[in-house]
XYZ file of C-alpha atoms in Angstrom:
352
model
C 112.150 107.582 94.651
C 108.606 108.001 95.671
C 107.797 110.645 98.344
C 107.200 108.110 101.007
C 110.605 106.242 100.437
C 112.455 109.467 100.836
C 110.843 110.748 103.999
C 111.505 107.465 105.331
C 114.683 107.920 104.587
C 115.331 110.835 105.819
C 113.501 109.587 109.155
C 116.602 107.181 108.796
C 119.495 109.540 108.279
C 117.922 111.190 111.746
C 117.411 108.149 114.050
C 101.026 87.915 108.889
C 103.685 86.278 110.462
C 105.224 85.418 114.821
C 108.251 85.791 115.086
C 110.754 83.832 117.075
C 112.597 84.649 119.780
C 116.045 86.043 119.358
C 119.372 87.721 120.964
C 120.705 91.037 120.441
C 123.735 89.678 118.471
C 121.527 88.100 116.150
C 120.333 90.327 112.718
C 116.204 91.237 113.790
C 113.718 89.343 111.851
C 111.114 92.104 110.343
C 107.223 91.436 111.198
C 103.554 92.121 109.990
C 100.915 92.539 111.984
C 96.858 93.137 111.407
C 94.468 93.695 113.717
C 91.076 95.339 113.481
C 91.565 98.418 112.013
C 95.217 98.672 112.814
C 97.961 97.510 111.368
C 102.079 96.680 111.799
C 106.028 96.387 110.425
C 108.650 96.174 112.023
C 112.038 95.985 110.173
C 115.653 94.971 110.324
C 117.055 97.659 112.496
C 114.688 97.088 115.286
C 112.368 100.313 114.267
C 108.629 99.297 115.031
C 105.212 101.374 112.746
C 102.024 101.215 113.776
C 98.857 102.663 111.629
C 95.729 103.500 112.566
C 93.052 103.992 110.097
C 89.310 104.775 109.852
C 86.634 102.564 110.938
C 85.141 100.663 107.369
C 82.070 103.273 108.264
C 83.133 105.535 107.639
C 85.059 105.240 104.488
C 84.600 108.275 101.956
C 87.050 110.484 104.539
C 89.844 108.827 104.704
C 93.022 109.135 107.389
C 95.946 107.482 109.315
C 97.479 108.211 111.844
C 101.825 106.682 111.684
C 103.512 106.131 115.282
C 106.541 105.492 114.851
C 110.034 104.305 117.494
C 112.894 102.463 117.805
C 114.686 100.024 119.626
C 117.327 101.152 122.076
C 116.510 102.048 125.676
C 113.681 104.622 125.960
C 113.345 106.240 122.846
C 110.444 108.244 121.835
C 107.895 107.482 120.081
C 106.699 109.915 117.328
C 103.289 110.328 115.150
C 102.181 111.402 112.187
C 98.961 112.736 110.659
C 97.850 111.564 106.894
C 94.380 112.364 105.957
C 93.967 112.209 102.204
C 94.003 115.753 100.487
C 91.066 115.545 98.485
C 89.098 115.829 101.207
C 91.089 118.857 102.909
C 89.482 121.996 102.461
C 91.473 124.024 100.059
C 91.886 126.973 102.345
C 92.934 124.205 105.525
C 95.934 123.974 105.872
C 95.117 122.920 109.721
C 93.167 120.147 111.477
C 91.417 120.819 115.174
C 92.508 117.556 117.490
C 89.962 116.016 119.272
C 90.442 112.928 121.342
C 89.910 112.228 125.322
C 86.670 114.370 125.794
C 88.805 117.647 125.587
C 90.900 119.670 123.074
C 94.695 119.609 121.558
C 95.372 122.041 119.273
C 96.124 121.598 115.423
C 98.281 120.127 113.397
C 99.155 121.934 110.254
C 98.724 119.866 107.296
C 101.078 120.749 103.882
C 98.700 121.038 100.676
C 99.559 118.620 98.465
C 100.870 115.155 100.994
C 98.237 115.901 103.346
C 100.587 114.972 106.643
C 101.502 116.086 109.522
C 103.833 115.778 112.660
C 101.802 115.609 115.857
C 103.528 117.204 119.205
C 104.916 115.067 121.901
C 102.299 116.833 123.732
C 99.107 115.684 120.961
C 101.767 111.585 120.186
C 101.424 110.800 123.891
C 97.428 111.223 124.149
C 96.779 109.878 121.459
C 98.952 106.892 122.436
C 96.465 107.072 125.807
C 93.270 107.631 123.625
C 93.879 104.845 121.448
C 93.746 102.780 124.062
C 89.526 102.704 124.787
C 86.963 103.167 123.036
C 86.008 106.574 121.679
C 87.174 107.700 117.953
C 89.611 110.160 117.553
C 88.506 113.356 115.754
C 89.614 115.111 113.155
C 88.098 118.674 111.606
C 88.776 121.037 109.353
C 85.493 124.163 108.656
C 82.562 121.722 108.061
C 84.889 117.965 107.484
C 85.226 115.524 109.863
C 87.411 112.364 109.986
C 87.617 109.789 112.667
C 90.535 107.313 113.810
C 88.758 104.232 114.468
C 90.718 102.548 118.243
C 89.896 98.818 117.114
C 93.301 97.012 117.138
C 95.180 99.288 118.736
C 96.247 98.171 121.354
C 96.722 94.531 119.768
C 98.612 96.732 117.407
C 101.102 98.279 120.414
C 101.617 94.789 122.553
C 102.742 93.507 119.517
C 105.335 96.208 119.295
C 106.029 96.586 122.575
C 106.697 92.508 122.711
C 109.030 93.030 119.186
C 110.980 95.127 121.362
C 110.957 93.956 124.217
C 109.562 95.714 126.615
C 106.863 94.297 128.497
C 107.563 94.746 131.698
C 109.652 97.556 131.196
C 109.300 101.370 132.513
C 109.074 102.213 128.599
C 106.296 99.822 127.266
C 103.736 101.671 126.165
C 101.387 99.049 127.486
C 102.250 96.993 130.191
C 104.865 98.878 131.578
C 106.267 97.520 135.046
C 110.213 97.541 137.136
C 112.060 95.154 134.705
C 115.730 97.066 133.380
C 115.430 98.267 129.871
C 118.497 97.026 129.619
C 117.252 94.084 128.414
C 114.982 95.808 125.732
C 115.848 94.822 121.496
C 119.524 97.199 120.798
C 118.869 98.630 117.831
C 121.217 97.845 114.997
C 122.690 99.592 112.175
C 121.309 100.652 108.669
C 122.786 97.457 105.946
C 124.937 99.372 103.486
C 124.891 97.117 100.369
C 126.513 97.880 97.283
C 126.062 97.756 93.702
C 129.171 95.932 92.051
C 130.625 95.051 88.872
C 127.852 96.051 86.849
C 127.846 97.139 83.161
C 125.396 98.834 81.073
C 124.103 98.256 77.946
C 122.284 97.663 75.374
C 118.913 94.842 76.339
C 118.369 91.820 73.802
C 114.345 91.297 73.117
C 113.146 87.933 71.704
C 109.551 87.602 70.424
C 108.512 84.626 73.094
C 107.044 82.549 70.609
C 110.336 82.287 68.308
C 112.621 79.012 68.455
C 115.254 81.420 70.425
C 112.505 82.314 72.985
C 110.973 78.515 73.317
C 115.179 76.851 73.251
C 114.790 79.294 76.475
C 112.538 79.128 78.454
C 113.722 75.138 78.657
C 116.510 76.886 80.191
C 114.271 79.136 82.703
C 111.722 76.750 83.827
C 114.463 74.505 85.241
C 114.523 76.077 88.641
C 111.229 77.261 89.005
C 108.007 75.470 89.243
C 104.739 75.673 87.217
C 102.700 77.339 90.913
C 105.605 80.039 90.268
C 105.608 81.125 86.396
C 103.199 79.244 84.945
C 102.968 81.534 81.668
C 106.578 80.406 80.899
C 105.312 75.947 81.369
C 101.584 77.523 79.200
C 103.006 79.222 76.815
C 99.745 81.286 77.335
C 101.649 84.517 76.252
C 99.719 87.532 75.312
C 100.656 88.860 71.802
C 102.662 92.052 73.457
C 105.013 89.767 75.617
C 108.283 89.935 75.511
C 111.689 88.032 76.905
C 114.412 90.691 77.776
C 118.194 89.869 78.066
C 119.917 93.074 79.785
C 123.048 92.831 80.228
C 125.127 92.565 83.650
C 128.735 92.511 83.867
C 131.668 90.662 81.942
C 130.139 87.064 82.579
C 126.483 87.687 83.215
C 123.230 88.761 81.524
C 119.210 89.143 83.680
C 117.126 87.597 81.926
C 113.415 88.818 81.971
C 110.175 86.641 81.170
C 106.498 86.977 81.599
C 105.679 83.847 84.677
C 102.005 84.671 85.347
C 99.317 87.475 85.542
C 96.015 87.765 87.022
C 93.504 90.359 87.580
C 94.979 93.051 89.221
C 99.159 91.784 89.443
C 101.258 90.654 86.571
C 104.470 89.115 87.350
C 108.731 88.807 85.603
C 110.675 86.615 86.591
C 114.722 87.505 85.991
C 117.196 85.303 85.881
C 120.689 85.448 86.109
C 122.344 83.643 83.613
C 126.304 83.030 81.964
C 126.697 85.337 78.658
C 125.677 82.026 76.278
C 122.560 81.218 78.299
C 123.123 77.497 78.980
C 123.953 78.402 82.792
C 120.963 79.978 85.158
C 123.316 80.679 88.409
C 120.056 82.254 90.172
C 116.619 83.089 90.343
C 115.935 85.883 92.117
C 111.742 86.703 91.934
C 108.904 85.157 90.197
C 107.321 88.118 90.934
C 109.040 90.591 90.065
C 107.886 93.735 87.608
C 111.159 95.804 86.663
C 115.202 95.627 86.085
C 116.871 99.497 85.437
C 120.739 100.106 87.548
C 121.804 97.225 88.418
C 118.491 96.174 90.854
C 114.646 94.107 90.133
C 112.119 95.702 91.681
C 108.720 94.126 92.428
C 105.830 96.280 93.740
C 102.750 94.241 93.888
C 98.890 94.894 94.477
C 96.705 93.219 96.743
C 92.908 93.350 96.554
C 92.025 95.750 99.730
C 90.470 99.494 99.053
C 93.373 101.916 96.817
C 95.137 98.536 96.128
C 97.542 98.508 98.822
C 100.261 95.649 98.211
C 104.208 95.336 98.973
C 107.181 96.277 97.607
C 110.330 93.569 97.442
C 113.606 95.379 95.597
C 116.858 93.270 95.387
C 121.062 94.693 94.325
C 123.749 93.210 92.428
C 126.681 92.647 95.181
C 128.658 91.516 92.293
C 128.298 87.859 92.253
C 124.786 87.561 93.055
C 121.691 89.286 94.065
C 120.086 89.915 97.388
C 117.386 92.023 99.387
C 117.371 95.654 99.377
C 114.002 95.915 100.767
C 110.840 94.557 101.495
C 107.380 95.732 102.677
C 103.816 95.681 102.683
C 100.475 97.468 103.902
C 97.580 96.098 104.067
C 95.173 98.656 104.992
C 94.983 101.394 102.730
C 91.787 102.643 103.260
C 90.908 105.328 100.450
C 94.566 105.893 100.394
C 96.197 104.624 96.775
C 99.217 102.605 96.440
C 98.940 103.230 101.037
C 99.111 105.685 103.235
C 102.740 104.649 104.515
C 105.373 102.709 103.960
C 105.286 100.138 106.010
C 108.829 98.154 105.469
C 109.779 95.382 107.262
C 113.568 94.797 105.582
C 115.413 98.335 104.678
C 119.424 98.908 103.668
C 121.300 101.300 102.529
C 121.902 100.558 98.122
C 124.825 102.773 96.902
C 127.171 102.317 93.407
C 130.619 101.280 94.254
C 133.292 103.915 92.681
């Protein structure tokens, strides 16, 4: 688990779509929204995360701010700053904050992660500043980073809309006199148990051998050529293999190459009976790995610093269910993304 995921789980313990209206009793459908230099991800608990970056003409000075707010009556907005640590002066752990024509003190930056938390006063000033047109400036010695405000208002308005705050006193932009009683209520983190999983030694097949070709005919049935063209065209690389992972007494997980591109590759993952005669579930045709009863997918986008998406599934005793989904659209110089931007989150543990 990387440090961003660890930070996300710690925070949860403390506290390219449009979406349809839903009642508080219904499952919350997460959203992802991008406008100019800002993006938004809201997850199934009702928590929203808005990330802003430097403008494109400052790509040599990567900087990002993450604004996070839970659903509920009127929870606070928290803010974190991230600077590419490679550009931070070696002896400087604090950066100065300038916005709205004045100084707002400093933010302490962790020398390894490049992250730091803004104070409540700094966060409130930041919320006002991002609604204007002047950039927000962070400085350390002779170095300077400029946070763009382009797109911030649209993203914050979308956050208010998702959390049903527009017209209420708790709205960030369009405040009003409506009661907060109707805002989106926070939903509990889903608990997903990995059950009935038994470790074992994987069996590997040469994709050009007869057993693999016979298996491929079974694998193609629930997946079309667009999803898994490697399997259909048998356009394999020399090192390609199929893998059969034990799952439990009755089932296995089959992994086979499905597609590849300039930046990515995708494996298909199927649940089959031990005799490899019946396909019981196609989990994904764009996976990356299988381990300990879980399937992981990580795909790069074509943006600067390889933005992309992540998905995870866990075996619940009868099928694989999704446990995590996130996407980053604007990495802007942060390798792999400055922040985790989840659309669906859960707590996964292995049943005893």
